[in-house]
Each structure stands twice: as C-alpha cells, then as structure tokens.
Tab-separated table of C-alpha atoms and ligand atoms in Angstrom:
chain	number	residue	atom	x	y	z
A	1255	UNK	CA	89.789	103.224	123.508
A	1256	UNK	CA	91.898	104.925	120.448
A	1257	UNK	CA	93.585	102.041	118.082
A	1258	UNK	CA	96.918	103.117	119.346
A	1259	UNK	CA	96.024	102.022	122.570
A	1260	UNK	CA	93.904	99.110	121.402
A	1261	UNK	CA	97.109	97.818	119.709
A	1262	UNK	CA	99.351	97.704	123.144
A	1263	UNK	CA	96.500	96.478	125.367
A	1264	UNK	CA	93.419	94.757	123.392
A	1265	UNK	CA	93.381	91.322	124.001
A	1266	UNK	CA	94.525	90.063	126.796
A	1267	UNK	CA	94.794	90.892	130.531
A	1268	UNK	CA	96.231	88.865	133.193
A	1269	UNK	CA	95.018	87.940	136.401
A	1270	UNK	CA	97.106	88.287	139.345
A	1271	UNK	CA	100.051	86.881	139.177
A	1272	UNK	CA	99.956	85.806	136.035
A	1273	UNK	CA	102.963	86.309	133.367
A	1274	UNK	CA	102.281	90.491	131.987
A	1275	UNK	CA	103.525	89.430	128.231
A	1276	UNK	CA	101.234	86.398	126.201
A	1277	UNK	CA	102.053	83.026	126.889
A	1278	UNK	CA	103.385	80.795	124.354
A	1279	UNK	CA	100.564	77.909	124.745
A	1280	UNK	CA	102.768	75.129	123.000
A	1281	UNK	CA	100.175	72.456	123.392
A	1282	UNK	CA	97.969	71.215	121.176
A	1283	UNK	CA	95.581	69.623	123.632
A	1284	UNK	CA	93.872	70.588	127.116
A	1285	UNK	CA	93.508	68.724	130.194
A	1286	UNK	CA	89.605	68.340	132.062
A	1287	UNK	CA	89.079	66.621	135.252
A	1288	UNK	CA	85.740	64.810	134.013
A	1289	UNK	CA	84.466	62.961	130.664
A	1290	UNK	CA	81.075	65.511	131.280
A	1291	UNK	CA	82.870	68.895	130.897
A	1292	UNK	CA	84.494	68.221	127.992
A	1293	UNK	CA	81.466	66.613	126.559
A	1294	UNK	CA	80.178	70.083	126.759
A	1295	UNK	CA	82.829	71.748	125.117
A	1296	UNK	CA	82.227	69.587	122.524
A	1297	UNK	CA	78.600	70.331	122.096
A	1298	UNK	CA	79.803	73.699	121.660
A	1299	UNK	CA	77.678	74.162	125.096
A	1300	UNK	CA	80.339	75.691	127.421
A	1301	UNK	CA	83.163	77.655	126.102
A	1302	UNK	CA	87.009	77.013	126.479
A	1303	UNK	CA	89.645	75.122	124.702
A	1304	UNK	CA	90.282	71.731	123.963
A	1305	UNK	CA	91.716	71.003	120.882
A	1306	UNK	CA	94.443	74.045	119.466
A	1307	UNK	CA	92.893	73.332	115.809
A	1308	UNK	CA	89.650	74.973	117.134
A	1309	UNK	CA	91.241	77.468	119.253
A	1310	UNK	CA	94.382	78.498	121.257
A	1311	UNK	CA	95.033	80.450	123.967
A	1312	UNK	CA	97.526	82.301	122.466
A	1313	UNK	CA	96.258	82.596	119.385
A	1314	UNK	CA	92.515	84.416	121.102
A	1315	UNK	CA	94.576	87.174	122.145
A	1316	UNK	CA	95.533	87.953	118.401
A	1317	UNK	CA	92.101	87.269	117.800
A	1318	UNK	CA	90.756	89.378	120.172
A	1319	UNK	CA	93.217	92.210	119.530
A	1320	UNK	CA	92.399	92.289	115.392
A	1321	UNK	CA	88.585	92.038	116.171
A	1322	UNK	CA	88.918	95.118	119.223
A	1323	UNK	CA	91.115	96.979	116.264
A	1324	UNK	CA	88.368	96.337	113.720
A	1325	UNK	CA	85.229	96.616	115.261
A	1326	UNK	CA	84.111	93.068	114.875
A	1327	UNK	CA	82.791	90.723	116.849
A	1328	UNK	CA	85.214	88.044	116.416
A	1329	UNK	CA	87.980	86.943	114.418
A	1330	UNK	CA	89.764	83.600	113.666
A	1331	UNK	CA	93.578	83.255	112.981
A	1332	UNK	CA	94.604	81.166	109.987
A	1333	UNK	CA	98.042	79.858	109.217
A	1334	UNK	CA	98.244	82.513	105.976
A	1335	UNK	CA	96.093	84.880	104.244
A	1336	UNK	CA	95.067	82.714	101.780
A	1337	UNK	CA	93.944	79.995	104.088
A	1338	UNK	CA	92.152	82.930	105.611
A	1339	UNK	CA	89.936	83.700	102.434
A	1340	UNK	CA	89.764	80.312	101.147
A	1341	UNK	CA	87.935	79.332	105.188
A	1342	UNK	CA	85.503	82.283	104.378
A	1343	UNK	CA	84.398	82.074	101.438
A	1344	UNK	CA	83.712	78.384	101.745
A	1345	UNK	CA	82.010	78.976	104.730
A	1346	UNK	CA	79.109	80.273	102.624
A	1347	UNK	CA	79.999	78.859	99.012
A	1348	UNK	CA	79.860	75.876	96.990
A	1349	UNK	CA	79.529	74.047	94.152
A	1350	UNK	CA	76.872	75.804	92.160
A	1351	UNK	CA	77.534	79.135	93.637
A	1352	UNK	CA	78.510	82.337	92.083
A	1353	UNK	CA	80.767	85.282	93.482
A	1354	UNK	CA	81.333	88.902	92.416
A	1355	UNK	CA	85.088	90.408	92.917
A	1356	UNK	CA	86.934	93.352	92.099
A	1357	UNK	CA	89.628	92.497	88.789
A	1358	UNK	CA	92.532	94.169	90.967
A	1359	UNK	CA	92.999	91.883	93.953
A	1360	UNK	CA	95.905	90.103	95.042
A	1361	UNK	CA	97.344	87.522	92.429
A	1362	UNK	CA	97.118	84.652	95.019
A	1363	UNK	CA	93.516	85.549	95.440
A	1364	UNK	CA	92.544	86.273	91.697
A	1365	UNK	CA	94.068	82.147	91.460
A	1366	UNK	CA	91.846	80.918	94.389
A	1367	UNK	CA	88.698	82.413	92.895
A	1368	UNK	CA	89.508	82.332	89.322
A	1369	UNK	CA	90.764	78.737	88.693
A	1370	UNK	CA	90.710	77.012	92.386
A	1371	UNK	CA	87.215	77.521	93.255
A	1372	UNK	CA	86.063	77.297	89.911
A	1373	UNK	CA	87.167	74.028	89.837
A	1374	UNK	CA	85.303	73.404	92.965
A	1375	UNK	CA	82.181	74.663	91.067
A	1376	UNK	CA	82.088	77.746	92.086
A	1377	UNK	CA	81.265	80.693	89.560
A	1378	UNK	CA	83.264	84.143	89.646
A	1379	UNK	CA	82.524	87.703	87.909
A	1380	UNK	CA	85.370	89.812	88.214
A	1381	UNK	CA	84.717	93.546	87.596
A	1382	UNK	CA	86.740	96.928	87.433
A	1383	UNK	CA	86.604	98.214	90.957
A	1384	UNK	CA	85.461	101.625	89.424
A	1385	UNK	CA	82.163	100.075	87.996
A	1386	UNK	CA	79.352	102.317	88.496
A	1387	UNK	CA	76.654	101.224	90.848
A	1388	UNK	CA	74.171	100.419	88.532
A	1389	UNK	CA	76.165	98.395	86.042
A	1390	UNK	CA	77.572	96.388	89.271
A	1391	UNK	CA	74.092	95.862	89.827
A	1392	UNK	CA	73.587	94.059	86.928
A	1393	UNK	CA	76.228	91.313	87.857
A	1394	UNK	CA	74.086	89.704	90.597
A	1395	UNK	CA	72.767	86.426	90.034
A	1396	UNK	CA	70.032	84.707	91.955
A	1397	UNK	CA	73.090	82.018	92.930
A	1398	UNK	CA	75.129	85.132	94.064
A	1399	UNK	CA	76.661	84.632	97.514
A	1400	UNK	CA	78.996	87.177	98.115
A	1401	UNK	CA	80.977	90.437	96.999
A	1402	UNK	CA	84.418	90.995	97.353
A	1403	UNK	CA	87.086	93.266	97.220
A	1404	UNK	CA	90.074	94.811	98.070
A	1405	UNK	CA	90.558	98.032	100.103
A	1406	UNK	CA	93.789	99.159	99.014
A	1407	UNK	CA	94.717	96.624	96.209
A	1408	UNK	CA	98.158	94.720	96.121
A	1409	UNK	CA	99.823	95.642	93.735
A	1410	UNK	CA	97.660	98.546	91.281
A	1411	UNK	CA	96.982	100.033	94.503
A	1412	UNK	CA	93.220	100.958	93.912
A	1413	UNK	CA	91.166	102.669	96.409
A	1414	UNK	CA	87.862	100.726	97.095
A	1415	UNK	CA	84.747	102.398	97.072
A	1416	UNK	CA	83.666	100.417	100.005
A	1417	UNK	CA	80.365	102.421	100.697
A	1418	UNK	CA	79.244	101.875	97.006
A	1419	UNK	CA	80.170	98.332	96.768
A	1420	UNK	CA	78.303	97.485	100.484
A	1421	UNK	CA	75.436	99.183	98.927
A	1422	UNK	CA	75.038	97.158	96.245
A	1423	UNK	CA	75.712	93.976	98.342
A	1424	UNK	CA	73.469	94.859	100.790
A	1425	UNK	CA	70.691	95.749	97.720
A	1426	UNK	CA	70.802	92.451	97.241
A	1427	UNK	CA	70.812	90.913	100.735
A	1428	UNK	CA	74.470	89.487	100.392
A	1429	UNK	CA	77.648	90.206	102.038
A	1430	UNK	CA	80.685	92.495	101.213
A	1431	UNK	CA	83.949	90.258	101.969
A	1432	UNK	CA	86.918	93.274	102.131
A	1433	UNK	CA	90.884	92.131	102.184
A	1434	UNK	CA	92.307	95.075	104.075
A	1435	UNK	CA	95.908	93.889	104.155
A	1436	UNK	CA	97.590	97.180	103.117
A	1437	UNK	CA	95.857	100.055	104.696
A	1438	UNK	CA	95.410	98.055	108.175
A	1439	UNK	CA	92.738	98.961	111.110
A	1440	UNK	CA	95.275	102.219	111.589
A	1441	UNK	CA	94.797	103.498	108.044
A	1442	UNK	CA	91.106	102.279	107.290
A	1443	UNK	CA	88.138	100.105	109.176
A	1444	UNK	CA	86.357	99.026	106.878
A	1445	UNK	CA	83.420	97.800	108.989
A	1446	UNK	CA	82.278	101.442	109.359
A	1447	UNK	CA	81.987	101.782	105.313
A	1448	UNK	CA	79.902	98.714	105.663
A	1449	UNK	CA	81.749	95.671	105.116
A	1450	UNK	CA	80.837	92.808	106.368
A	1451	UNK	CA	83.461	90.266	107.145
A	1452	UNK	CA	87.417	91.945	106.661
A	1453	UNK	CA	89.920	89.453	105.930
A	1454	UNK	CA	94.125	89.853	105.929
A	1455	UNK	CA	97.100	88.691	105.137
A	1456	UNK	CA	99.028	89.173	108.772
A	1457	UNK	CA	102.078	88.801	107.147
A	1458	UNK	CA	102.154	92.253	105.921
A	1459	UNK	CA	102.003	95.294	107.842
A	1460	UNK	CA	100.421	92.968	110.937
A	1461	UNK	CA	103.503	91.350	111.552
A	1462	UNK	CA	105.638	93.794	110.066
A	1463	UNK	CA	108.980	92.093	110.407
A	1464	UNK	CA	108.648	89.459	107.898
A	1465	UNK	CA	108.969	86.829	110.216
A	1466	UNK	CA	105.620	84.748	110.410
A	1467	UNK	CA	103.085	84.010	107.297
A	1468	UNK	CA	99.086	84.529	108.660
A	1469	UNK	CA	95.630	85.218	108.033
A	1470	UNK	CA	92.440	86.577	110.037
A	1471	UNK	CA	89.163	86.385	109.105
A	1472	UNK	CA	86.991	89.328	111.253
A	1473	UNK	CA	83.164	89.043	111.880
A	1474	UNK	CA	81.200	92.374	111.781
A	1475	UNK	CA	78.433	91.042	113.294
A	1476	UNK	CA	76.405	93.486	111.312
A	1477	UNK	CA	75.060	90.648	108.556
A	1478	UNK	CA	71.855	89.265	109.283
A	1479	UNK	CA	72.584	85.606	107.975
A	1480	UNK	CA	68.566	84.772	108.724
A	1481	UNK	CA	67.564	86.718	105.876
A	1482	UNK	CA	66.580	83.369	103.521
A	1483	UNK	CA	69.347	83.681	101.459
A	1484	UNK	CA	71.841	81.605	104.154
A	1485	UNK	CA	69.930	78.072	105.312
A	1486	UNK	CA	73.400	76.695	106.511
A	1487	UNK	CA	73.249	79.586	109.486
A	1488	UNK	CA	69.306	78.639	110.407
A	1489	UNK	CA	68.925	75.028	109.911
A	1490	UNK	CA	70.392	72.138	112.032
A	1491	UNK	CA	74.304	71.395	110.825
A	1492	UNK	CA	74.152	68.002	111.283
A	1493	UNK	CA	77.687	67.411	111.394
A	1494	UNK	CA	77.296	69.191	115.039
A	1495	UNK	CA	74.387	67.385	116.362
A	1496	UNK	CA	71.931	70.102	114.955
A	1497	UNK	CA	73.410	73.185	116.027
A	1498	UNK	CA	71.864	76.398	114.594
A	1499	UNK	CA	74.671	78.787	114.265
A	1500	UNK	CA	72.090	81.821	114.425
A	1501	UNK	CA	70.253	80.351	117.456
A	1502	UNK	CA	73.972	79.519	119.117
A	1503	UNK	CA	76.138	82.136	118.356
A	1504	UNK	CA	73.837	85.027	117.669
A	1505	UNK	CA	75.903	88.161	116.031
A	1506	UNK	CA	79.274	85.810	115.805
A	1507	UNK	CA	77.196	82.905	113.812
A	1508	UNK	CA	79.623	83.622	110.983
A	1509	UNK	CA	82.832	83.321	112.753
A	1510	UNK	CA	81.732	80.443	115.192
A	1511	UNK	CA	80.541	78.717	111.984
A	1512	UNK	CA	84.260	79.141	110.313
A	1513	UNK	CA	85.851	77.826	113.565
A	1514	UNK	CA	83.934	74.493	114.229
A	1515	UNK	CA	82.841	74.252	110.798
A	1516	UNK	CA	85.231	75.158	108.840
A	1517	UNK	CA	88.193	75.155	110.717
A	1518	UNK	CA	87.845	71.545	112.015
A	1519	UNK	CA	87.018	70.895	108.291
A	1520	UNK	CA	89.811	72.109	106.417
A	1521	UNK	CA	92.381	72.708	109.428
A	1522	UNK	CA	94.981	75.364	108.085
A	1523	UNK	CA	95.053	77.008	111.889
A	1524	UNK	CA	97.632	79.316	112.926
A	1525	UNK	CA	100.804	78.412	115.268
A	1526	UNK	CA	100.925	79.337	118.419
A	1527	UNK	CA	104.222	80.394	118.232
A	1528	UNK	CA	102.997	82.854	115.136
A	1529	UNK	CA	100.649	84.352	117.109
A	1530	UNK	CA	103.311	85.499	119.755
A	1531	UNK	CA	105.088	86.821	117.118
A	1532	UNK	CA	101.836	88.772	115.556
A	1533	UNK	CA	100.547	90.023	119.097
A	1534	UNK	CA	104.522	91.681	118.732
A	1535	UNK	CA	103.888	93.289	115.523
A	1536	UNK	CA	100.379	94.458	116.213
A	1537	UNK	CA	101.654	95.986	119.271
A	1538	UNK	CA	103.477	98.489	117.499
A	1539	UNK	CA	101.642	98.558	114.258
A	1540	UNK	CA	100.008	102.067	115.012
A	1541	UNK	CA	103.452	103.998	115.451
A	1542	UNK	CA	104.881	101.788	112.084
A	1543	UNK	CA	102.000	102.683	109.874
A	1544	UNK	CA	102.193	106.078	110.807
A	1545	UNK	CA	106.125	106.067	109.717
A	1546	UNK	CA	104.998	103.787	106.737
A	1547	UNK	CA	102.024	106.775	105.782
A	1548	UNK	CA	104.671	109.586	105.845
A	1549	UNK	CA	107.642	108.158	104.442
A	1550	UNK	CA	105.802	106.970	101.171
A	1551	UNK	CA	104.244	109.939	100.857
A	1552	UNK	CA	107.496	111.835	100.814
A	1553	UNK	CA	108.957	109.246	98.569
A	1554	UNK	CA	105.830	109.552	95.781
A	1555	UNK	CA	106.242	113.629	96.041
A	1556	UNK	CA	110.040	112.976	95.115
A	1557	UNK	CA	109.987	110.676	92.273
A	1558	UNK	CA	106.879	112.342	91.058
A	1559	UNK	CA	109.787	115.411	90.454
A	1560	UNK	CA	112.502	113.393	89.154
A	1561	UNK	CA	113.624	113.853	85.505
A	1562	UNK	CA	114.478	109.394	85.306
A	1563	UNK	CA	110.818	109.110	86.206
A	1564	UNK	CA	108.196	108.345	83.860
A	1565	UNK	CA	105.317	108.067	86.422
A	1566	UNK	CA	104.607	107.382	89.764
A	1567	UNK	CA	101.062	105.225	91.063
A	1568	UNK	CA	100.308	106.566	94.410
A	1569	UNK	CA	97.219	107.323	95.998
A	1570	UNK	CA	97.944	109.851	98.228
A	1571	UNK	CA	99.453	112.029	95.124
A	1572	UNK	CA	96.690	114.737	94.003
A	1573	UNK	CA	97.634	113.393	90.576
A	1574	UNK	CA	96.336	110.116	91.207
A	1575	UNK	CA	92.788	108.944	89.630
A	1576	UNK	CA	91.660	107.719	93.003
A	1577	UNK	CA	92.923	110.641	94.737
A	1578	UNK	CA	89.882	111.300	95.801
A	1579	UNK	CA	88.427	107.847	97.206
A	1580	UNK	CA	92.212	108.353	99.204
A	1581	UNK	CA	91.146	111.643	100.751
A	1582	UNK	CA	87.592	109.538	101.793
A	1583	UNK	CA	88.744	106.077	102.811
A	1584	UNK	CA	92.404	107.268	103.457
A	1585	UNK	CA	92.408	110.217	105.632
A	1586	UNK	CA	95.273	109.227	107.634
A	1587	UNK	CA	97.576	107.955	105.323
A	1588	UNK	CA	98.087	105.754	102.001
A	1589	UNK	CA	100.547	102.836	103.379
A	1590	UNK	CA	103.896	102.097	102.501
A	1591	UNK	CA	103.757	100.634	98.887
A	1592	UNK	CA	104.354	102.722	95.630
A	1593	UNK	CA	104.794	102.059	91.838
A	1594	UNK	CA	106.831	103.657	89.437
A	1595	UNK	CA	108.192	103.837	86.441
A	1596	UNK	CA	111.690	104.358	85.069
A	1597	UNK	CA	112.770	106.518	81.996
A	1598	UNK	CA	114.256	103.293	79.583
A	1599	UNK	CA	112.307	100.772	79.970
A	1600	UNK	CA	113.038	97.285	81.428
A	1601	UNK	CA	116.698	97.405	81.350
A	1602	UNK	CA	117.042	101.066	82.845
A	1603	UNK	CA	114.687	99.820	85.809
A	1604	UNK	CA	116.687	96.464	86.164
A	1605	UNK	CA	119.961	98.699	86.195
A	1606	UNK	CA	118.183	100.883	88.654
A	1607	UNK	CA	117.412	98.295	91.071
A	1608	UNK	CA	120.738	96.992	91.243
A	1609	UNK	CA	122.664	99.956	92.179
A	1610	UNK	CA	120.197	100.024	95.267
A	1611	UNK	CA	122.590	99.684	98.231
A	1612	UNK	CA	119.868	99.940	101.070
A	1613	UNK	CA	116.381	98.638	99.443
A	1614	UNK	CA	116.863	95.016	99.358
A	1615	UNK	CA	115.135	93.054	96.446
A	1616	UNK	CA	112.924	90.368	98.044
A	1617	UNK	CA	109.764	89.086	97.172
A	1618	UNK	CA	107.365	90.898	99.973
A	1619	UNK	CA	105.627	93.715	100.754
A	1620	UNK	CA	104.690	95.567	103.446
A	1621	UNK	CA	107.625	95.057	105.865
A	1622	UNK	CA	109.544	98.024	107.770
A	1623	UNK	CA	113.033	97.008	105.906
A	1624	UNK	CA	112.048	99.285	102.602
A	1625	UNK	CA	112.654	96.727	99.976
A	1626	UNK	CA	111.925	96.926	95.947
A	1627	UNK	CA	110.675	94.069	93.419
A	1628	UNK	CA	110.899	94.720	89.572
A	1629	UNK	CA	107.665	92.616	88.404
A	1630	UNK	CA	109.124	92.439	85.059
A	1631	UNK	CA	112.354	90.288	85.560
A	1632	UNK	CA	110.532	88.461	88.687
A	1633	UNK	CA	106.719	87.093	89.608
A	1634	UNK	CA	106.194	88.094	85.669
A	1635	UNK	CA	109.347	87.545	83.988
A	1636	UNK	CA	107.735	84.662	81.836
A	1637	UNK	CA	105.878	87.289	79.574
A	1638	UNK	CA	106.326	88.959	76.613
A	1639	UNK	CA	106.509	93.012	76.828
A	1640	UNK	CA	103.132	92.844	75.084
A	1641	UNK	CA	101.741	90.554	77.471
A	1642	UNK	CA	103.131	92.364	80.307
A	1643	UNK	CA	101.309	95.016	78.916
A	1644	UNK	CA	98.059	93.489	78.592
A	1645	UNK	CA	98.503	92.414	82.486
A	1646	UNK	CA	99.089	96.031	83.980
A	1647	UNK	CA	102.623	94.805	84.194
A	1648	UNK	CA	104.816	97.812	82.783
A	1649	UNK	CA	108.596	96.514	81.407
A	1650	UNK	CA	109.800	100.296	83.678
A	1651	UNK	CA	107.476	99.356	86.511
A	1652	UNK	CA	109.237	99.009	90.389
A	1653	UNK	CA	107.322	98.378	93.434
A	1654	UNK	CA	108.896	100.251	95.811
A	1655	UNK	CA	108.084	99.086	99.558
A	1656	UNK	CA	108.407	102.022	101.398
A	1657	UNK	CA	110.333	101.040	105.404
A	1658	UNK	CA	110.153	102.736	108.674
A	1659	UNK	CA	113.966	103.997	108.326
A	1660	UNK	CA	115.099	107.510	108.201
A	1661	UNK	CA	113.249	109.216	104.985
A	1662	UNK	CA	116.523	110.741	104.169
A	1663	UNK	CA	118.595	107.421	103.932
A	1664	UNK	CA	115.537	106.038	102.278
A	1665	UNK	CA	115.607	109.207	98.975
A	1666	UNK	CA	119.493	108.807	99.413
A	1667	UNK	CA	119.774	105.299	98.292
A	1668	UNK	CA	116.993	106.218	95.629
A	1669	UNK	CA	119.089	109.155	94.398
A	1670	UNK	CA	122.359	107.546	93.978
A	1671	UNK	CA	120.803	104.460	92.409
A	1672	UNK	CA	119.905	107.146	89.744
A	1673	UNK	CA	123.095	108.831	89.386
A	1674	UNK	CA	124.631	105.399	88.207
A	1675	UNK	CA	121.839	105.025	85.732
A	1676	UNK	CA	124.121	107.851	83.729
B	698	PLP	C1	99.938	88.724	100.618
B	698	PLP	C2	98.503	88.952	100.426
B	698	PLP	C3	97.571	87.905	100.526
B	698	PLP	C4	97.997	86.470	100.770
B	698	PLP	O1	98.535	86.338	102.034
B	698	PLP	P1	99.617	85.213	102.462
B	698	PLP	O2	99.791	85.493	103.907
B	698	PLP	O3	100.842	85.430	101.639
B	698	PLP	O4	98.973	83.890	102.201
B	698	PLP	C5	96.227	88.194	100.380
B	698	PLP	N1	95.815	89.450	100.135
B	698	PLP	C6	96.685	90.486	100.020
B	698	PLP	C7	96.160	91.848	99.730
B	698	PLP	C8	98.046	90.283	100.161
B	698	PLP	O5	98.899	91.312	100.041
C-alpha cells in the first residue's frame, strides 16, 4: 500500500461486528479466566495485554499505523517525544557510555543528552551535521553506542545527510537513532537511507491539531544487535527470568526490549485517550503535509522577494545551503516551518508579529493553525544580542509555522503585518 492509504487504514481492522472507528480502551488492566494464561503473558510467552503500561489496545493501532508508515517492525507510543528518546537511548546506554549527535537538534533534546544524561554518566560529542565523513569518523570511541540525529532539524532546519551518517554508524557496527518529527513518513522514511531506529515527537505534524503531547519510538529491524557490541540483547536479562531479547523477539529485540524493559522501568506510556486522538491526526496527515509542503514553499518564494526581508532559511529555496540534501531526502516537500528575518532588527520583528491578525503567537510548531514565535523576546529572551548571536538566535529572526489555510489569507496577513511596519 501507498502512505496515503496506509494513513486511513494501517493499523487496525475489525472483525465482524465490531465498532469500524478505534476503541477508546479506558482500562488500565485486563481480565483472564485462569492464573496459567496470564502467567504466560507474563513470561513474555504468549502475546496480549495485561497491564496498559506495557501495552494498550488502543494505543497498538497507533503503533501499528507509525511502524506500517515507516517501514519498521514495531513501534512503542510514549506519553511525549522526549520520553520517547530518553526510553531509547537508555535502552542501550549507561553510565560509562558515550554518544555522537548532530549540534542542531531540538533544544529539549540537546538538554537530555547534554546535561541530563551526562549526569547519568553518559558521554556526548555533538558535531556540525555537515561534518565530512571522515572527520565524523574520528569521533567514535570504543564506548560509542549510538549516533544520532535529526532529519529536518527544529528549529535551523538542517537537512540530514542520513546515508552518510548511517554509513559511518554502520562502519562502526553501531546504530543511527533519527528524530523525524518535521518531515514525517509523508515527506521522508528514513529507514530506507538507513536509519536504524526513527523516533518523534507526535505532537507535531502527527497529531496536527495541537491537542495531545506524544512520542514513538520505531524499530527498523534492520540492526543486528548480536554483533558483540550489544550483550544486553544476547545474554539472559535477569530481571525477566533470563529472557534473550534476540532469541525472543528476533528482528523486534529492540522494541520488545524498550517495552518490557524499559517501559515497565521508567513508565512514561502514552494515554489511551491520546492515542485516539493521534490515530485522528495520522489519518489525515498525508493530505495536511501535502498542504503544509506547498503552502511554505509559496510563503519562502514570497518573503524571499520582499524589500522588509533580510533573509529567509528554507530548504526547499534553491538559495538554501542544503538545497541540495532537500532535493535528495526531500523530494516531496520541505514541511511547514520557515525562518526569517526582518529589516530592523528585534524591535521591527516584534512590531511585525504583532500586527499579525491571523498567525497566532504560541509556543508550537508544526500545527495546521499557521502560527509565528519570535525566539528573541520568547524561549531566548534571557540573552544578550551577542549571545543570541553566538546561539544561532538572530534579534530579526521569526519562525513562521506555515498552516493548512488558504495560501492567500496566509501572504495576506503577512503583507499587511508589513504595511504597518511603515
Ligand atoms: C517537539 C520536539 C521534540 C520533543 O517532543 P515533545 O512531544 O514536546 O516532548 C523532540 N524532537 C523534535 C524535533 C521536536 O520538534
């Protein structure tokens, strides 16, 4: 099946006479007729649910849809997208380990990694995600676990070279962890550039309508975990009476391991209720991110033309530096979110903002309401202009989160918020 299609009818399909639309399994507990049965469930022998921490009717169907949309093998709901990286990256990191990430990831993530986990011991290189292969190379340590990166980063909006950065994972006989959050399964699958295990923030563009925080964590299936570098996959976790997630669970011993590892571990599992709302917004996420690709697009080409501009960050412009990597990993479309700049500085793009009538100012991304943030007076107005600066943060810069309305109401409100910069 296409991934339009996937998105309307992966995931679940009822048996006759049951309800056509996902349940809503509000329980957190299931009911067996004998002690035996769900001693086997325990033992991780038979399959089925029996505790919603470790899996949920309702929630599999997301699960199932993401992972069909993908290509993965699996996938586990979390209750945000940072619960979703911090569940796998612990699943193969501790205390003594070391990680290599791209510099431009997601400020929530560039915390977890560079002063959460580091804390917990573990060790993290961040690099410029246009690095060449050979000096990425040298970054590997023998306590190396994983590298990771962005696809389409939030918010310098870098193109990935996924197939170099696999390449030098896989060199090395470690995985490539990708956060695909803003292009989406529609716009890019990673697993076919070689990434391992894709992570997101379901918040975004998954959900769509800003109404439910989540995270998924999707299995490739492609790693092989048994290649001496990963003990915890082929030796007896004795916190499940000696299960060997290799022997077990075959290609999905990396998800199964975050579930009843993991999961049970740490616990941040997704509602049910959330997962409803998600399997909404996924079923319509192919015709959004279409609307999402085009709009933008038409937005970046007028701005880039506009005599109050002073530049415009978008990948899908032939003037952008990673125009290129766009056209590769990108074909379809470059997402909804752009960056620009505004002639006069801090004050003419605080001006600028507020004579928006449509774009609302909120603090989110990636939602079909088009909405604007100015970093400057907002998630950075603690800084200095020179340390705003030194952070990528320009005092002109506006994120500009392109919606799903008409693209003429959308360079309307944009062009009259200009006029009353006069
Ligand atoms: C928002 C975001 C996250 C964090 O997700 P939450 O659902 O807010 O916890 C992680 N990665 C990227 C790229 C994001 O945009």
């Amino acid at each position: 099946m296409h991934n339009d299609t996937k998105c309307v009818q992966s995931g679940y399909s009822p048996k006759n006479g049951e309800p056509r639309v996902t349940p809503i399994v509000q329980s957190t507990t299931y009911k067996y007729d004998d002690a035996q049965s769900m001693g086997r469930l325990f033992d991780l022998v038979d399959d089925g649910f029996f505790y919603t921490r470790l899996g949920n009717p309702t929630c599999s169907v997301a699960e199932n849809k993401i992972a069909d949309l993908e290509g993965g093998v699996g996938a586990l709901l979390t209750s945000s997208g940072q619960s979703a990286s911090e569940i796998a990256i612990f699943n193969i990191c501790g205390a003594g380990d070391h990680i290599i990430s791209t510099s431009t990831i997601y400020g929530g993530t560039l915390n977890l990694l560079g002063v959460t986990m580091k804390k917990l011991g573990i060790e993290v290189t961040f690099v410029d995600p246009s690095i060449s292969f050979d000096d990425l190379c040298k970054e590997f340590k023998p306590n190396t676990k994983l590298v990771f990166g962005e696809t389409l980063s939030n918010p310098s909006l870098r193109v990935l070279d996924v197939e170099m950065f696999a390449k030098a994972a896989h060199d090395h006989d470690l995985p490539l962890f990708i956060d695909n959050t803003f292009p989406t399964p529609i716009n890019l699958r990673p697993i076919e550039f070689g990434a391992d295990i894709v992570l997101h923030s379901t918040s975004k563009y998954m959900d769509g309508h800003a109404v439910s925080l989540g995270g998924v964590i999707v299995d490739s299936g492609n790693f092989n975990w048994a290649n001496g570098k990963f003990p915890e996959f082929t030796t007896p976790d004795d916190s499940y009476h000696g299960v060997v997630y290799t022997k077990q669970f075959g290609k999905a011993a990396f998800i199964s391991k975050a579930r009843v590892q993991m999961m049970r571990d740490l616990g941040p599992m997704a509602a049910p209720q959330n997962a409803f709302l998600l399997t909404l917004g996924l079923e319509t996420l192919h015709l959004r991110m279409e609307r999402h690709n085009s709009n933008a697009l038409a937005c970046a080409k007028y701005l880039e033309q506009h005599d109050k501009v002073a530049w415009v960050n978008y990948p899908g412009l032939k003037s952008s530096p990673d125009y290129k990597l766009a056209e590769k990993y990108l074909p379809g479309g470059c997402s909804g979110v752009i960056s620009f700049g505004v002639k006069g500085g801090k004050e003419a793009a605080m001006t600028f903002m507020n004579n928006l009538k449509m774009a609302a100012i909120v603090c989110h991304v990636a939602d079909l309401r088009t909405s604007v943030l100015h970093p400057a007076s907002t998630t950075h107005r603690q800084l200095t202009e020179d340390q705003l600066k030194s952070c990528g943060v320009l005092p002109e810069q506006i994120r500009f989160s392109v919606g799903i309305e008409n693209i003429d109401d959308i360079i309307s409100d944009i062009e009259q918020a200009f006029e009353a910069l006069k």
